[in-house]
Amino acid sequence: MSEVQQVASDSSAQQRGLFLLFQLGDERYACDVASVVEVLSVPALRPLAGMPDWVAGIFVHDDQVVPVLDLCALTLGRPARRLTSTRLLLSRYGREEQQGCAEMAQSSAPLFGVLVERATATLRCGVHEFSQHGLEQREKDYLGPVRRDERGLVQRVSIQRLLTEEAHSLLFPADKLLALTPSAAAGETSS
C-alpha cells in the first residue's frame, strides 16, 4: 500500500458520523442525519387509494405535497404504530451514488417523508464501526451493515435507497414536482 493509499485508508477509518436511531418493531436501526432535512411529529396524512401499503399517504409541507413512505410497512409488513415517539423524517429524492447525503439534503430535489418508530436518540460513532454481516438482503438493499454495542445490534438504513424504481415511479411519476401554487389552490371552484 502506497503512502497516499495509507493516508486515505486512515482518514476513512477515522471518519465519524452522526446517526439518528429509531426502531422497527423491537430492532434498532440508524440512518445518517446528513440525509435527513428535518424530523417532524407525524402530521395528519391523507391516504391515497390504490397505493401499496408502504405508501402512508401525503401531506403539505411548505406548499409542497410530500409523499410519505412507511418504513415499518415496507420492512416488516405492518404499519408504523402511532406512538408519541413515532416521527416523520423528511428527506430529498436523490441517489447516494450521484451525490453525497449532505448535498442531497440541501438540494432542491423533491421532498419525501419516511415514518419510523421510536426515533428518540442519536449516535455519534465511526462510520467504520458498522460492518457487513455477511448476508445479502437483495430485496431490501436499503438495509446495510450492522454495529454492535451493549444493547445488541444496530443496522444502518440508507434513506435514499428506499426509493426503488417502483417507489420512484409511484411517488415521482415523470419526475413531476408535486407543488401547490397559489393559483392552483385558488382555482378550486365549487358548484
Short mmCIF file of C-alpha atoms in Angstrom, two decimals:
data_model
loop_
_atom_site.label_atom_id
_atom_site.label_comp_id
_atom_site.label_asym_id
_atom_site.label_seq_id
_atom_site.Cartn_x
_atom_site.Cartn_y
_atom_site.Cartn_z
CA MET A 1 0.00 0.00 0.00
CA SER A 2 1.40 3.38 -1.01
CA GLU A 3 1.77 6.24 1.44
CA VAL A 4 -1.16 8.08 -0.22
CA GLN A 5 -3.34 4.99 -0.02
CA GLN A 6 -2.40 4.54 3.64
CA VAL A 7 -3.35 8.15 4.44
CA ALA A 8 -6.67 7.75 2.59
CA SER A 9 -7.33 4.49 4.40
CA ASP A 10 -6.52 6.02 7.80
CA SER A 11 -8.75 9.02 7.04
CA SER A 12 -11.62 6.77 6.04
CA ALA A 13 -11.18 4.64 9.16
CA GLN A 14 -11.32 7.74 11.35
CA GLN A 15 -14.38 9.22 9.62
CA ARG A 16 -17.08 9.78 12.18
CA GLY A 17 -20.76 10.14 11.53
CA LEU A 18 -23.90 11.21 13.34
CA PHE A 19 -26.80 8.80 13.05
CA LEU A 20 -30.46 9.06 14.04
CA LEU A 21 -31.52 5.97 15.98
CA PHE A 22 -35.01 4.52 15.59
CA GLN A 23 -36.80 1.21 15.82
CA LEU A 24 -38.82 -1.00 13.54
CA GLY A 25 -40.60 -3.39 15.87
CA ASP A 26 -38.09 -4.39 18.53
CA GLU A 27 -34.99 -3.92 16.39
CA ARG A 28 -32.81 -0.83 16.33
CA TYR A 29 -31.76 0.98 13.17
CA ALA A 30 -29.73 4.08 12.33
CA CYS A 31 -29.68 6.49 9.41
CA ASP A 32 -27.17 9.17 8.53
CA VAL A 33 -28.54 12.50 9.78
CA ALA A 34 -26.96 14.18 6.75
CA SER A 35 -29.63 12.52 4.61
CA VAL A 36 -32.45 13.98 6.71
CA VAL A 37 -33.69 17.52 6.09
CA GLU A 38 -35.99 17.68 9.12
CA VAL A 39 -37.53 15.44 11.78
CA LEU A 40 -41.24 16.12 12.33
CA SER A 41 -44.03 14.87 14.52
CA VAL A 42 -46.33 12.80 12.36
CA PRO A 43 -48.81 15.13 10.65
CA ALA A 44 -52.28 14.15 9.50
CA LEU A 45 -51.71 12.15 6.35
CA ARG A 46 -54.16 11.86 3.51
CA PRO A 47 -54.23 8.23 2.38
CA LEU A 48 -54.16 7.51 -1.34
CA ALA A 49 -56.35 4.77 -2.76
CA GLY A 50 -54.69 2.13 -4.87
CA MET A 51 -51.21 2.55 -3.42
CA PRO A 52 -49.13 -0.20 -1.82
CA ASP A 53 -49.39 -0.50 1.97
CA TRP A 54 -45.94 1.10 2.37
CA VAL A 55 -47.22 4.41 0.94
CA ALA A 56 -48.61 6.01 4.10
CA GLY A 57 -50.15 8.98 2.28
CA ILE A 58 -49.37 12.60 1.50
CA PHE A 59 -49.29 15.91 3.38
CA VAL A 60 -48.47 19.52 2.60
CA HIS A 61 -45.18 20.96 3.83
CA ASP A 62 -44.04 24.44 2.76
CA ASP A 63 -46.55 24.48 -0.12
CA GLN A 64 -45.27 21.17 -1.45
CA VAL A 65 -47.26 17.95 -1.46
CA VAL A 66 -44.98 15.41 0.14
CA PRO A 67 -45.42 11.65 -0.29
CA VAL A 68 -44.71 9.56 2.80
CA LEU A 69 -43.33 6.02 2.98
CA ASP A 70 -43.98 3.80 5.97
CA LEU A 71 -40.68 2.09 6.70
CA CYS A 72 -42.37 -0.40 9.06
CA ALA A 73 -44.80 -1.46 6.34
CA LEU A 74 -42.00 -1.69 3.80
CA THR A 75 -39.72 -3.71 6.08
CA LEU A 76 -41.99 -5.60 8.47
CA GLY A 77 -45.26 -5.74 6.55
CA ARG A 78 -47.26 -3.80 9.15
CA PRO A 79 -47.90 -0.07 9.53
CA ALA A 80 -45.89 2.05 11.94
CA ARG A 81 -47.54 2.36 15.31
CA ARG A 82 -48.60 5.93 16.08
CA LEU A 83 -46.57 6.32 19.27
CA THR A 84 -45.52 9.65 20.72
CA SER A 85 -42.00 8.76 19.59
CA THR A 86 -43.04 7.94 16.01
CA ARG A 87 -41.51 10.52 13.70
CA LEU A 88 -41.56 11.56 10.08
CA LEU A 89 -38.11 12.01 8.56
CA LEU A 90 -38.08 14.47 5.68
CA SER A 91 -35.52 13.77 3.02
CA ARG A 92 -34.90 14.75 -0.58
CA TYR A 93 -35.02 12.44 -3.52
CA GLY A 94 -31.59 11.58 -4.84
CA ARG A 95 -29.11 8.80 -5.26
CA GLU A 96 -26.14 8.43 -2.95
CA GLU A 97 -24.10 7.26 -5.93
CA GLN A 98 -24.72 10.59 -7.67
CA GLN A 99 -24.04 12.91 -4.74
CA GLY A 100 -23.35 12.73 -1.03
CA CYS A 101 -26.02 12.66 1.65
CA ALA A 102 -25.36 16.23 2.76
CA GLU A 103 -25.60 17.59 -0.80
CA MET A 104 -28.89 15.75 -1.36
CA ALA A 105 -30.40 17.09 1.87
CA GLN A 106 -29.59 20.67 0.80
CA SER A 107 -30.63 20.34 -2.84
CA SER A 108 -33.93 21.47 -4.34
CA ALA A 109 -34.94 17.91 -5.23
CA PRO A 110 -38.46 16.84 -4.25
CA LEU A 111 -39.10 16.02 -0.60
CA PHE A 112 -40.41 12.72 0.66
CA GLY A 113 -41.18 11.54 4.17
CA VAL A 114 -40.38 8.32 5.98
CA LEU A 115 -42.30 7.10 9.04
CA VAL A 116 -40.19 5.44 11.73
CA GLU A 117 -40.93 4.33 15.29
CA ARG A 118 -39.11 5.34 18.45
CA ALA A 119 -36.87 7.95 16.90
CA THR A 120 -35.54 9.25 20.19
CA ALA A 121 -31.75 9.37 20.10
CA THR A 122 -28.68 9.96 18.03
CA LEU A 123 -25.42 8.07 17.86
CA ARG A 124 -22.01 9.53 17.05
CA CYS A 125 -19.55 6.88 16.03
CA GLY A 126 -17.02 5.95 13.41
CA VAL A 127 -18.54 5.02 10.08
CA HIS A 128 -16.18 2.05 10.04
CA GLU A 129 -17.83 0.68 13.20
CA PHE A 130 -20.67 -0.61 11.01
CA SER A 131 -19.59 -3.81 9.33
CA GLN A 132 -21.12 -6.17 6.81
CA HIS A 133 -22.99 -9.08 8.35
CA GLY A 134 -22.30 -11.49 5.52
CA LEU A 135 -25.87 -11.90 4.29
CA GLU A 136 -27.27 -10.21 1.21
CA GLN A 137 -30.71 -8.60 1.59
CA ARG A 138 -31.35 -8.19 -2.15
CA GLU A 139 -34.97 -7.11 -1.92
CA LYS A 140 -34.21 -4.69 0.89
CA ASP A 141 -30.89 -3.21 -0.19
CA TYR A 142 -31.62 -0.09 1.89
CA LEU A 143 -30.67 -2.21 4.91
CA GLY A 144 -26.93 -2.03 5.39
CA PRO A 145 -24.13 -3.03 7.74
CA VAL A 146 -24.52 -3.51 11.48
CA ARG A 147 -22.81 -2.19 14.60
CA ARG A 148 -22.69 -3.98 17.92
CA ASP A 149 -22.96 -2.20 21.27
CA GLU A 150 -24.01 -3.07 24.82
CA ARG A 151 -27.68 -3.27 23.77
CA GLY A 152 -27.16 -5.51 20.77
CA LEU A 153 -27.02 -4.77 17.06
CA VAL A 154 -27.94 -1.59 15.21
CA GLN A 155 -28.40 -1.81 11.44
CA ARG A 156 -27.81 1.13 9.10
CA VAL A 157 -30.58 2.21 6.76
CA SER A 158 -29.95 4.19 3.60
CA ILE A 159 -32.89 6.58 3.25
CA GLN A 160 -32.09 7.26 -0.42
CA ARG A 161 -32.07 3.56 -1.28
CA LEU A 162 -35.69 3.31 -0.07
CA LEU A 163 -36.72 4.80 -3.37
CA THR A 164 -36.53 1.79 -5.64
CA GLU A 165 -37.54 2.14 -9.27
CA GLU A 166 -41.09 1.08 -8.23
CA ALA A 167 -41.21 3.68 -5.46
CA HIS A 168 -39.80 6.36 -7.74
CA SER A 169 -42.39 5.69 -10.44
CA LEU A 170 -45.20 5.84 -7.86
CA LEU A 171 -44.06 8.89 -5.93
CA PHE A 172 -42.43 10.96 -8.65
CA PRO A 173 -44.14 9.97 -11.92
CA ALA A 174 -42.28 11.52 -14.84
CA ASP A 175 -40.30 13.49 -12.27
CA LYS A 176 -43.18 15.93 -11.90
CA LEU A 177 -42.90 18.02 -8.78
CA LEU A 178 -45.98 17.95 -6.63
CA ALA A 179 -46.13 21.62 -5.80
CA LEU A 180 -49.08 23.64 -4.71
CA THR A 181 -49.20 27.05 -6.24
CA PRO A 182 -51.48 29.83 -5.01
CA SER A 183 -53.15 29.97 -8.44
CA ALA A 184 -53.78 26.23 -8.42
CA ALA A 185 -55.20 26.39 -4.91
CA ALA A 186 -57.31 29.44 -5.78
CA GLY A 187 -58.53 27.75 -8.93
CA GLU A 188 -60.70 25.39 -6.98
CA THR A 189 -64.34 26.08 -7.60
CA SER A 190 -67.44 24.64 -6.14
CA SER A 191 -70.68 24.17 -8.00
#
